Amino acid sequence: MENRGPVMKAQFDYNETNVFVVGGTSGINLGIAQAFAAAGARIGVASRKQSKVDDAVASLESDAGPALGYAFDVRNPDDVSAAFDSFAAEVGKIHVVISGAAGNFPAPANKLSPNGFKSVVDIDLLGTFHVMRAAYPHMIRPGGSLINISAPQSTVAMPFQVHVCAAKAGVDMVTKCLAFEWASEGLRVNGVVPGPIDGTEGMDRLAPGDKAKAMIAKTVPQKRLGTPEDVARACLYLGSDAAGYVNGQILGADGGWAIAGAAVGGLMMA
Ligand code: COA
Ligand code: NAP
């Protein structure tokens, strides 16, 4: 089912703003970076692999305007801080930060090694904290907006996803605690929960093949998989003054998938 609303293209003006997207070199987060770039923002993108960073910067620059890239692992807080310091030294105060680096693989809990569990928690949960902490001194006040990319696993139990469920539930609580603490400084912190997004690494890992994807699409109340643009539009909104009194919220961009509950998780691993 396609969108049928009267506004087919979100109209946000991000000229003269600086936006940093962590994990922004592929998939959903690259789609988010592209949407902010198209709306006029100066973009910073980051992930571990220099080649992915270089490709993302090249594609952002050919589609929109100047972009800066940084290679680091979110598990290393010093490297995360150094990149934010460098981006801010280059462009000035930061208006919007998206924290979306994540790792996922399906694994039954009784076969998952402690280090496997730890790796995902380190990337998703500790990584989110590292990004928030590194961004904090550089955010514009008032008006800065921080957005953590969560997942349906944060509220819906899914088989073979104990590590991701635990990590993303923690991410949502980081979002809410920081929203509380930093509101008085004029910062807003919110989360976005993508549903099953077509053509992404996450979907390919959890629902490989067309048959599995078609089955998942049937479980979405809106009866279709999402696109990176669906998620990006939620971020454009949360980053803007239109969401000026929206703080500490976890916004689903999922066609209603999360409200379909844990049965979805069962189907997903079928
Ligand atoms: N099943 C079970 N355990 C697995 C696994 C799998 N498919 N893949 C990795 N692990 C375990 C490893 O065995 C290792 O544990 P061990 O030391 O006890 O053997 C642990 O996880 C770390 O593996 P490693 O390959 O060293 O991790 P990494 O830090 O290089 O990479 C991952 C992190 C595993 C999350 C990797 O999949 C990744 O980089 N993902 C990023 C992309 C992604 O997941 N995108 C989708 C986002 S939704
Ligand atoms: P993706 O393309 O693999 O994106 C993950 C990004 O994070 C990549 O840029 C990756 O690049 C980077 N990254 C991974 N580990 C990192 C680390 N340790 N340090 C720094 N960067 C790291 O996956 P995606 O499917 O689009 O997912 C994007 C986000 O959406 C994730 O937060 C995911 O949990 C969430 N989500 C996805 C779906 C879905 O359907 N795909 C659904 C719900 C939620 P490098 O490999 O170069 O590091």
Short mmCIF file of N, CA and C in Angstrom, two decimals, residues 51-207:
data_model
loop_
_atom_site.label_atom_id
_atom_site.label_comp_id
_atom_site.label_asym_id
_atom_site.label_seq_id
_atom_site.Cartn_x
_atom_site.Cartn_y
_atom_site.Cartn_z
N SER A 51 36.40 2.77 3.50
CA SER A 51 35.87 2.71 2.12
C SER A 51 34.39 3.07 2.08
N LYS A 52 33.62 2.62 3.09
CA LYS A 52 32.19 2.96 3.14
C LYS A 52 32.01 4.46 3.40
N VAL A 53 32.86 5.00 4.27
CA VAL A 53 32.80 6.43 4.57
C VAL A 53 33.06 7.23 3.29
N ASP A 54 34.11 6.84 2.56
CA ASP A 54 34.47 7.56 1.33
C ASP A 54 33.34 7.49 0.30
N ASP A 55 32.75 6.30 0.14
CA ASP A 55 31.65 6.15 -0.83
C ASP A 55 30.44 7.00 -0.43
N ALA A 56 30.13 7.01 0.87
CA ALA A 56 28.97 7.78 1.32
C ALA A 56 29.19 9.27 1.10
N VAL A 57 30.39 9.75 1.42
CA VAL A 57 30.70 11.17 1.22
C VAL A 57 30.59 11.52 -0.26
N ALA A 58 31.14 10.65 -1.11
CA ALA A 58 31.08 10.91 -2.56
C ALA A 58 29.64 10.97 -3.05
N SER A 59 28.80 10.06 -2.57
CA SER A 59 27.41 10.06 -3.06
C SER A 59 26.63 11.26 -2.51
N LEU A 60 26.90 11.63 -1.26
CA LEU A 60 26.22 12.81 -0.70
C LEU A 60 26.65 14.07 -1.46
N GLU A 61 27.94 14.15 -1.79
CA GLU A 61 28.43 15.36 -2.47
C GLU A 61 27.92 15.43 -3.89
N SER A 62 27.77 14.28 -4.54
CA SER A 62 27.28 14.35 -5.92
C SER A 62 25.78 14.64 -5.96
N ASP A 63 25.04 14.21 -4.94
CA ASP A 63 23.58 14.45 -4.93
C ASP A 63 23.21 15.82 -4.37
N ALA A 64 23.98 16.30 -3.37
CA ALA A 64 23.53 17.51 -2.67
C ALA A 64 24.65 18.52 -2.52
N GLY A 65 25.44 18.41 -1.47
CA GLY A 65 26.48 19.41 -1.24
C GLY A 65 27.60 18.84 -0.40
N PRO A 66 28.45 19.71 0.15
CA PRO A 66 29.63 19.24 0.88
C PRO A 66 29.28 18.32 2.03
N ALA A 67 30.09 17.30 2.22
CA ALA A 67 29.89 16.36 3.33
C ALA A 67 31.26 15.98 3.87
N LEU A 68 31.30 15.67 5.14
CA LEU A 68 32.55 15.26 5.79
C LEU A 68 32.38 13.84 6.30
N GLY A 69 33.46 13.07 6.27
CA GLY A 69 33.38 11.67 6.70
C GLY A 69 34.41 11.33 7.75
N TYR A 70 34.05 10.41 8.63
CA TYR A 70 34.93 10.00 9.73
C TYR A 70 34.84 8.49 9.88
N ALA A 71 35.99 7.85 10.06
CA ALA A 71 36.01 6.40 10.29
C ALA A 71 36.36 6.14 11.76
N PHE A 72 35.43 5.54 12.47
CA PHE A 72 35.70 5.13 13.86
C PHE A 72 34.73 4.03 14.25
N ASP A 73 35.08 3.36 15.33
CA ASP A 73 34.21 2.34 15.90
C ASP A 73 33.51 2.96 17.11
N VAL A 74 32.18 2.88 17.14
CA VAL A 74 31.44 3.51 18.26
C VAL A 74 31.80 2.89 19.61
N ARG A 75 32.47 1.74 19.57
CA ARG A 75 32.86 1.11 20.83
C ARG A 75 34.06 1.80 21.46
N ASN A 76 34.70 2.71 20.73
CA ASN A 76 35.86 3.43 21.26
C ASN A 76 35.47 4.89 21.55
N PRO A 77 35.16 5.21 22.81
CA PRO A 77 34.64 6.55 23.10
C PRO A 77 35.60 7.68 22.74
N ASP A 78 36.90 7.46 22.87
CA ASP A 78 37.85 8.53 22.53
C ASP A 78 37.81 8.86 21.04
N ASP A 79 37.68 7.83 20.22
CA ASP A 79 37.62 8.07 18.77
C ASP A 79 36.31 8.77 18.38
N VAL A 80 35.22 8.41 19.07
CA VAL A 80 33.94 9.06 18.78
C VAL A 80 34.04 10.55 19.12
N SER A 81 34.59 10.83 20.29
CA SER A 81 34.71 12.24 20.72
C SER A 81 35.63 13.02 19.78
N ALA A 82 36.72 12.39 19.37
CA ALA A 82 37.65 13.09 18.48
C ALA A 82 36.97 13.47 17.16
N ALA A 83 36.12 12.59 16.65
CA ALA A 83 35.43 12.87 15.39
C ALA A 83 34.43 14.01 15.57
N PHE A 84 33.69 14.01 16.66
CA PHE A 84 32.74 15.11 16.90
C PHE A 84 33.50 16.43 17.08
N ASP A 85 34.63 16.39 17.80
CA ASP A 85 35.43 17.61 17.98
C ASP A 85 35.88 18.14 16.62
N SER A 86 36.29 17.22 15.77
CA SER A 86 36.80 17.61 14.46
C SER A 86 35.67 18.18 13.57
N PHE A 87 34.51 17.51 13.58
CA PHE A 87 33.37 18.00 12.77
C PHE A 87 32.96 19.40 13.24
N ALA A 88 32.87 19.57 14.56
CA ALA A 88 32.45 20.87 15.10
C ALA A 88 33.49 21.95 14.81
N ALA A 89 34.78 21.58 14.84
CA ALA A 89 35.83 22.56 14.54
C ALA A 89 35.70 23.02 13.08
N GLU A 90 35.23 22.12 12.24
CA GLU A 90 35.10 22.42 10.81
C GLU A 90 33.85 23.26 10.49
N VAL A 91 32.72 22.90 11.12
CA VAL A 91 31.43 23.50 10.69
C VAL A 91 30.77 24.37 11.76
N GLY A 92 31.18 24.24 13.02
CA GLY A 92 30.53 25.01 14.10
C GLY A 92 29.56 24.13 14.89
N LYS A 93 28.63 24.78 15.56
CA LYS A 93 27.69 24.04 16.41
C LYS A 93 26.86 23.05 15.58
N ILE A 94 26.47 21.96 16.23
CA ILE A 94 25.73 20.90 15.54
C ILE A 94 24.24 21.02 15.90
N HIS A 95 23.41 20.95 14.89
CA HIS A 95 21.95 21.11 15.10
C HIS A 95 21.25 19.78 15.34
N VAL A 96 21.66 18.76 14.57
CA VAL A 96 20.99 17.46 14.69
C VAL A 96 22.04 16.34 14.68
N VAL A 97 21.89 15.40 15.61
CA VAL A 97 22.73 14.20 15.61
C VAL A 97 21.83 12.98 15.51
N ILE A 98 22.19 12.09 14.59
CA ILE A 98 21.49 10.80 14.48
C ILE A 98 22.49 9.73 14.92
N SER A 99 22.11 8.91 15.86
CA SER A 99 22.97 7.81 16.30
C SER A 99 22.34 6.49 15.86
N GLY A 100 22.93 5.87 14.83
CA GLY A 100 22.28 4.70 14.24
C GLY A 100 23.18 3.50 14.01
N ALA A 101 24.44 3.55 14.48
CA ALA A 101 25.31 2.38 14.28
C ALA A 101 24.75 1.21 15.07
N ALA A 102 24.76 0.03 14.47
CA ALA A 102 24.21 -1.15 15.15
C ALA A 102 24.76 -2.42 14.53
N GLY A 103 24.69 -3.47 15.30
CA GLY A 103 25.06 -4.79 14.79
C GLY A 103 23.94 -5.77 15.11
N ASN A 104 23.73 -6.73 14.21
CA ASN A 104 22.68 -7.72 14.44
C ASN A 104 22.99 -9.00 13.69
N PHE A 105 22.65 -10.10 14.31
CA PHE A 105 22.65 -11.41 13.65
C PHE A 105 21.69 -12.27 14.46
N PRO A 106 20.98 -13.19 13.79
CA PRO A 106 20.09 -14.06 14.55
C PRO A 106 20.89 -15.17 15.23
N ALA A 107 20.61 -15.43 16.49
CA ALA A 107 21.32 -16.51 17.20
C ALA A 107 20.45 -16.99 18.36
N PRO A 108 20.25 -18.31 18.46
CA PRO A 108 19.51 -18.82 19.61
C PRO A 108 20.27 -18.54 20.91
N ALA A 109 19.56 -18.15 21.95
CA ALA A 109 20.21 -17.68 23.19
C ALA A 109 21.15 -18.74 23.76
N ASN A 110 20.76 -20.01 23.69
CA ASN A 110 21.60 -21.04 24.32
C ASN A 110 22.87 -21.34 23.53
N LYS A 111 22.93 -20.79 22.30
CA LYS A 111 24.15 -20.98 21.49
C LYS A 111 24.94 -19.68 21.36
N LEU A 112 24.37 -18.59 21.83
CA LEU A 112 25.02 -17.28 21.70
C LEU A 112 26.13 -17.17 22.75
N SER A 113 27.35 -16.87 22.31
CA SER A 113 28.45 -16.76 23.28
C SER A 113 28.33 -15.43 24.04
N PRO A 114 28.91 -15.39 25.24
CA PRO A 114 28.90 -14.13 25.99
C PRO A 114 29.48 -12.98 25.17
N ASN A 115 30.51 -13.30 24.39
CA ASN A 115 31.11 -12.22 23.60
C ASN A 115 30.20 -11.78 22.44
N GLY A 116 29.39 -12.71 21.92
CA GLY A 116 28.42 -12.34 20.88
C GLY A 116 27.38 -11.38 21.44
N PHE A 117 26.87 -11.72 22.63
CA PHE A 117 25.89 -10.84 23.30
C PHE A 117 26.55 -9.48 23.57
N LYS A 118 27.76 -9.54 24.11
CA LYS A 118 28.47 -8.30 24.49
C LYS A 118 28.74 -7.40 23.27
N SER A 119 29.09 -8.04 22.15
CA SER A 119 29.43 -7.24 20.96
C SER A 119 28.26 -6.36 20.54
N VAL A 120 27.06 -6.94 20.54
CA VAL A 120 25.90 -6.16 20.12
C VAL A 120 25.54 -5.10 21.16
N VAL A 121 25.63 -5.46 22.43
CA VAL A 121 25.37 -4.47 23.48
C VAL A 121 26.40 -3.34 23.42
N ASP A 122 27.65 -3.71 23.16
CA ASP A 122 28.71 -2.69 23.08
C ASP A 122 28.46 -1.72 21.92
N ILE A 123 28.05 -2.26 20.78
CA ILE A 123 27.85 -1.39 19.61
C ILE A 123 26.57 -0.55 19.80
N ASP A 124 25.45 -1.23 20.07
CA ASP A 124 24.16 -0.54 20.07
C ASP A 124 23.99 0.36 21.30
N LEU A 125 24.20 -0.22 22.48
CA LEU A 125 23.87 0.51 23.71
C LEU A 125 25.02 1.41 24.16
N LEU A 126 26.19 0.81 24.39
CA LEU A 126 27.31 1.66 24.80
C LEU A 126 27.66 2.65 23.70
N GLY A 127 27.60 2.18 22.45
CA GLY A 127 27.89 3.08 21.32
C GLY A 127 26.97 4.29 21.31
N THR A 128 25.68 4.06 21.58
CA THR A 128 24.74 5.18 21.63
C THR A 128 25.14 6.16 22.72
N PHE A 129 25.49 5.64 23.88
CA PHE A 129 25.91 6.53 24.97
C PHE A 129 27.17 7.31 24.57
N HIS A 130 28.12 6.61 23.94
CA HIS A 130 29.35 7.30 23.52
C HIS A 130 29.03 8.44 22.56
N VAL A 131 28.11 8.19 21.64
CA VAL A 131 27.76 9.22 20.65
C VAL A 131 27.06 10.40 21.34
N MET A 132 26.14 10.11 22.23
CA MET A 132 25.42 11.20 22.92
C MET A 132 26.41 12.05 23.71
N ARG A 133 27.33 11.36 24.40
CA ARG A 133 28.30 12.02 25.26
C ARG A 133 29.27 12.88 24.41
N ALA A 134 29.67 12.36 23.27
CA ALA A 134 30.59 13.09 22.40
C ALA A 134 29.90 14.30 21.75
N ALA A 135 28.60 14.14 21.44
CA ALA A 135 27.87 15.22 20.77
C ALA A 135 27.53 16.36 21.73
N TYR A 136 27.27 16.01 22.97
CA TYR A 136 26.71 16.95 23.97
C TYR A 136 27.38 18.33 23.98
N PRO A 137 28.73 18.41 24.09
CA PRO A 137 29.32 19.76 24.19
C PRO A 137 29.17 20.58 22.92
N HIS A 138 28.89 19.93 21.80
CA HIS A 138 28.88 20.63 20.51
C HIS A 138 27.49 20.99 20.01
N MET A 139 26.45 20.61 20.76
CA MET A 139 25.09 20.85 20.26
C MET A 139 24.71 22.32 20.41
N ILE A 140 23.98 22.83 19.44
CA ILE A 140 23.50 24.21 19.54
C ILE A 140 22.44 24.28 20.63
N ARG A 141 22.48 25.33 21.41
CA ARG A 141 21.53 25.50 22.51
C ARG A 141 20.95 26.90 22.46
N PRO A 142 19.62 27.10 22.49
CA PRO A 142 18.64 26.03 22.48
C PRO A 142 18.44 25.50 21.06
N GLY A 143 17.75 24.39 20.95
CA GLY A 143 17.30 23.91 19.64
C GLY A 143 17.96 22.66 19.13
N GLY A 144 19.03 22.19 19.81
CA GLY A 144 19.69 20.97 19.33
C GLY A 144 18.79 19.75 19.48
N SER A 145 18.88 18.85 18.50
CA SER A 145 18.03 17.65 18.51
C SER A 145 18.90 16.41 18.32
N LEU A 146 18.77 15.47 19.25
CA LEU A 146 19.51 14.20 19.15
C LEU A 146 18.51 13.08 18.93
N ILE A 147 18.81 12.20 17.97
CA ILE A 147 17.86 11.14 17.59
C ILE A 147 18.58 9.79 17.59
N ASN A 148 18.10 8.90 18.42
CA ASN A 148 18.68 7.54 18.48
C ASN A 148 17.83 6.57 17.67
N ILE A 149 18.47 5.83 16.78
CA ILE A 149 17.74 4.85 15.97
C ILE A 149 17.60 3.57 16.80
N SER A 150 16.37 3.23 17.09
CA SER A 150 16.08 2.04 17.89
C SER A 150 15.58 0.93 16.96
N ALA A 151 14.77 0.02 17.49
CA ALA A 151 14.24 -1.08 16.67
C ALA A 151 13.01 -1.64 17.38
N PRO A 152 12.15 -2.34 16.65
CA PRO A 152 10.98 -2.95 17.31
C PRO A 152 11.39 -3.88 18.44
N GLN A 153 12.62 -4.44 18.35
CA GLN A 153 13.11 -5.35 19.40
C GLN A 153 13.20 -4.65 20.76
N SER A 154 13.14 -3.34 20.80
CA SER A 154 13.25 -2.64 22.10
C SER A 154 12.00 -2.87 22.94
N THR A 155 10.89 -3.20 22.31
CA THR A 155 9.65 -3.41 23.07
C THR A 155 8.98 -4.75 22.78
N VAL A 156 9.38 -5.40 21.69
CA VAL A 156 8.76 -6.67 21.29
C VAL A 156 9.79 -7.79 21.43
N ALA A 157 9.47 -8.79 22.25
CA ALA A 157 10.40 -9.93 22.39
C ALA A 157 10.42 -10.73 21.09
N MET A 158 11.61 -11.07 20.64
CA MET A 158 11.73 -11.87 19.41
C MET A 158 12.69 -13.03 19.64
N PRO A 159 12.35 -14.21 19.12
CA PRO A 159 13.29 -15.32 19.24
C PRO A 159 14.57 -15.03 18.47
N PHE A 160 15.68 -15.54 19.01
CA PHE A 160 17.02 -15.40 18.41
C PHE A 160 17.53 -13.96 18.40
N GLN A 161 16.89 -13.13 19.21
CA GLN A 161 17.26 -11.72 19.23
C GLN A 161 17.47 -11.19 20.65
N VAL A 162 17.84 -12.09 21.60
CA VAL A 162 17.95 -11.62 22.99
C VAL A 162 18.97 -10.51 23.14
N HIS A 163 20.07 -10.59 22.40
CA HIS A 163 21.12 -9.57 22.48
C HIS A 163 20.63 -8.23 21.95
N VAL A 164 19.91 -8.28 20.83
CA VAL A 164 19.42 -7.04 20.21
C VAL A 164 18.28 -6.44 21.04
N CYS A 165 17.37 -7.32 21.52
CA CYS A 165 16.25 -6.82 22.34
C CYS A 165 16.79 -6.11 23.57
N ALA A 166 17.78 -6.74 24.24
CA ALA A 166 18.34 -6.14 25.45
C ALA A 166 19.03 -4.81 25.11
N ALA A 167 19.80 -4.81 24.04
CA ALA A 167 20.55 -3.60 23.68
C ALA A 167 19.63 -2.46 23.29
N LYS A 168 18.62 -2.73 22.46
CA LYS A 168 17.77 -1.65 21.97
C LYS A 168 16.80 -1.17 23.06
N ALA A 169 16.40 -2.06 23.98
CA ALA A 169 15.60 -1.59 25.13
C ALA A 169 16.42 -0.58 25.92
N GLY A 170 17.71 -0.89 26.08
CA GLY A 170 18.60 0.05 26.76
C GLY A 170 18.74 1.36 26.02
N VAL A 171 18.81 1.29 24.70
CA VAL A 171 18.92 2.52 23.90
C VAL A 171 17.73 3.43 24.18
N ASP A 172 16.53 2.85 24.22
CA ASP A 172 15.34 3.69 24.47
C ASP A 172 15.43 4.36 25.83
N MET A 173 15.97 3.66 26.83
CA MET A 173 16.06 4.27 28.14
C MET A 173 17.15 5.34 28.19
N VAL A 174 18.23 5.15 27.46
CA VAL A 174 19.22 6.23 27.32
C VAL A 174 18.54 7.46 26.72
N THR A 175 17.74 7.25 25.69
CA THR A 175 17.03 8.36 25.06
C THR A 175 16.18 9.12 26.08
N LYS A 176 15.42 8.38 26.87
CA LYS A 176 14.49 9.04 27.81
C LYS A 176 15.24 9.75 28.93
N CYS A 177 16.29 9.11 29.45
CA CYS A 177 17.04 9.74 30.56
C CYS A 177 17.72 11.02 30.10
N LEU A 178 18.33 10.98 28.93
CA LEU A 178 19.02 12.18 28.44
C LEU A 178 18.01 13.26 28.07
N ALA A 179 16.85 12.84 27.56
CA ALA A 179 15.80 13.82 27.26
C ALA A 179 15.41 14.58 28.52
N PHE A 180 15.34 13.86 29.62
CA PHE A 180 14.99 14.45 30.90
C PHE A 180 16.11 15.39 31.37
N GLU A 181 17.34 14.87 31.38
CA GLU A 181 18.47 15.65 31.92
C GLU A 181 18.79 16.89 31.11
N TRP A 182 18.69 16.79 29.79
CA TRP A 182 19.21 17.87 28.94
C TRP A 182 18.14 18.85 28.46
N ALA A 183 16.87 18.58 28.82
CA ALA A 183 15.79 19.46 28.34
C ALA A 183 15.98 20.89 28.82
N SER A 184 16.45 21.05 30.05
CA SER A 184 16.60 22.40 30.60
C SER A 184 17.68 23.20 29.88
N GLU A 185 18.52 22.50 29.11
CA GLU A 185 19.56 23.19 28.34
C GLU A 185 19.10 23.49 26.91
N GLY A 186 17.85 23.17 26.62
CA GLY A 186 17.34 23.45 25.28
C GLY A 186 17.62 22.35 24.28
N LEU A 187 17.98 21.18 24.77
CA LEU A 187 18.19 20.04 23.86
C LEU A 187 16.99 19.10 23.93
N ARG A 188 16.70 18.46 22.81
CA ARG A 188 15.67 17.41 22.79
C ARG A 188 16.34 16.10 22.36
N VAL A 189 15.91 15.01 23.00
CA VAL A 189 16.44 13.69 22.65
C VAL A 189 15.25 12.76 22.40
N ASN A 190 15.19 12.21 21.21
CA ASN A 190 14.09 11.30 20.85
C ASN A 190 14.64 10.07 20.14
N GLY A 191 13.80 9.07 20.02
CA GLY A 191 14.19 7.85 19.31
C GLY A 191 13.28 7.64 18.11
N VAL A 192 13.79 6.91 17.12
CA VAL A 192 12.97 6.49 15.98
C VAL A 192 13.11 4.99 15.83
N VAL A 193 11.99 4.31 15.69
CA VAL A 193 11.97 2.86 15.50
C VAL A 193 11.57 2.55 14.06
N PRO A 194 12.55 2.17 13.23
CA PRO A 194 12.16 1.73 11.89
C PRO A 194 11.44 0.39 11.96
N GLY A 195 10.51 0.19 11.06
CA GLY A 195 9.92 -1.16 10.91
C GLY A 195 10.84 -1.98 10.03
N PRO A 196 10.30 -3.02 9.38
CA PRO A 196 11.13 -3.81 8.46
C PRO A 196 11.36 -2.99 7.18
N ILE A 197 12.62 -2.65 6.94
CA ILE A 197 12.93 -1.73 5.84
C ILE A 197 13.58 -2.48 4.69
N ASP A 198 12.95 -2.36 3.53
CA ASP A 198 13.36 -3.12 2.34
C ASP A 198 14.78 -2.74 1.89
N GLY A 199 15.51 -3.74 1.41
CA GLY A 199 16.81 -3.50 0.80
C GLY A 199 17.90 -3.14 1.78
N THR A 200 17.76 -3.53 3.03
CA THR A 200 18.77 -3.16 4.04
C THR A 200 19.48 -4.40 4.58
N GLU A 201 20.65 -4.14 5.15
CA GLU A 201 21.45 -5.20 5.77
C GLU A 201 20.66 -5.89 6.89
N GLY A 202 19.97 -5.08 7.69
CA GLY A 202 19.21 -5.64 8.80
C GLY A 202 18.16 -6.63 8.33
N MET A 203 17.43 -6.25 7.30
CA MET A 203 16.39 -7.15 6.75
C MET A 203 17.02 -8.39 6.13
N ASP A 204 18.12 -8.19 5.41
CA ASP A 204 18.76 -9.33 4.75
C ASP A 204 19.26 -10.35 5.78
N ARG A 205 19.70 -9.86 6.95
CA ARG A 205 20.20 -10.77 7.98
C ARG A 205 19.07 -11.52 8.68
N LEU A 206 17.94 -10.83 8.90
CA LEU A 206 16.85 -11.45 9.68
C LEU A 206 15.82 -12.14 8.81
N ALA A 207 15.65 -11.67 7.59
CA ALA A 207 14.63 -12.25 6.70
C ALA A 207 15.22 -12.40 5.30
#
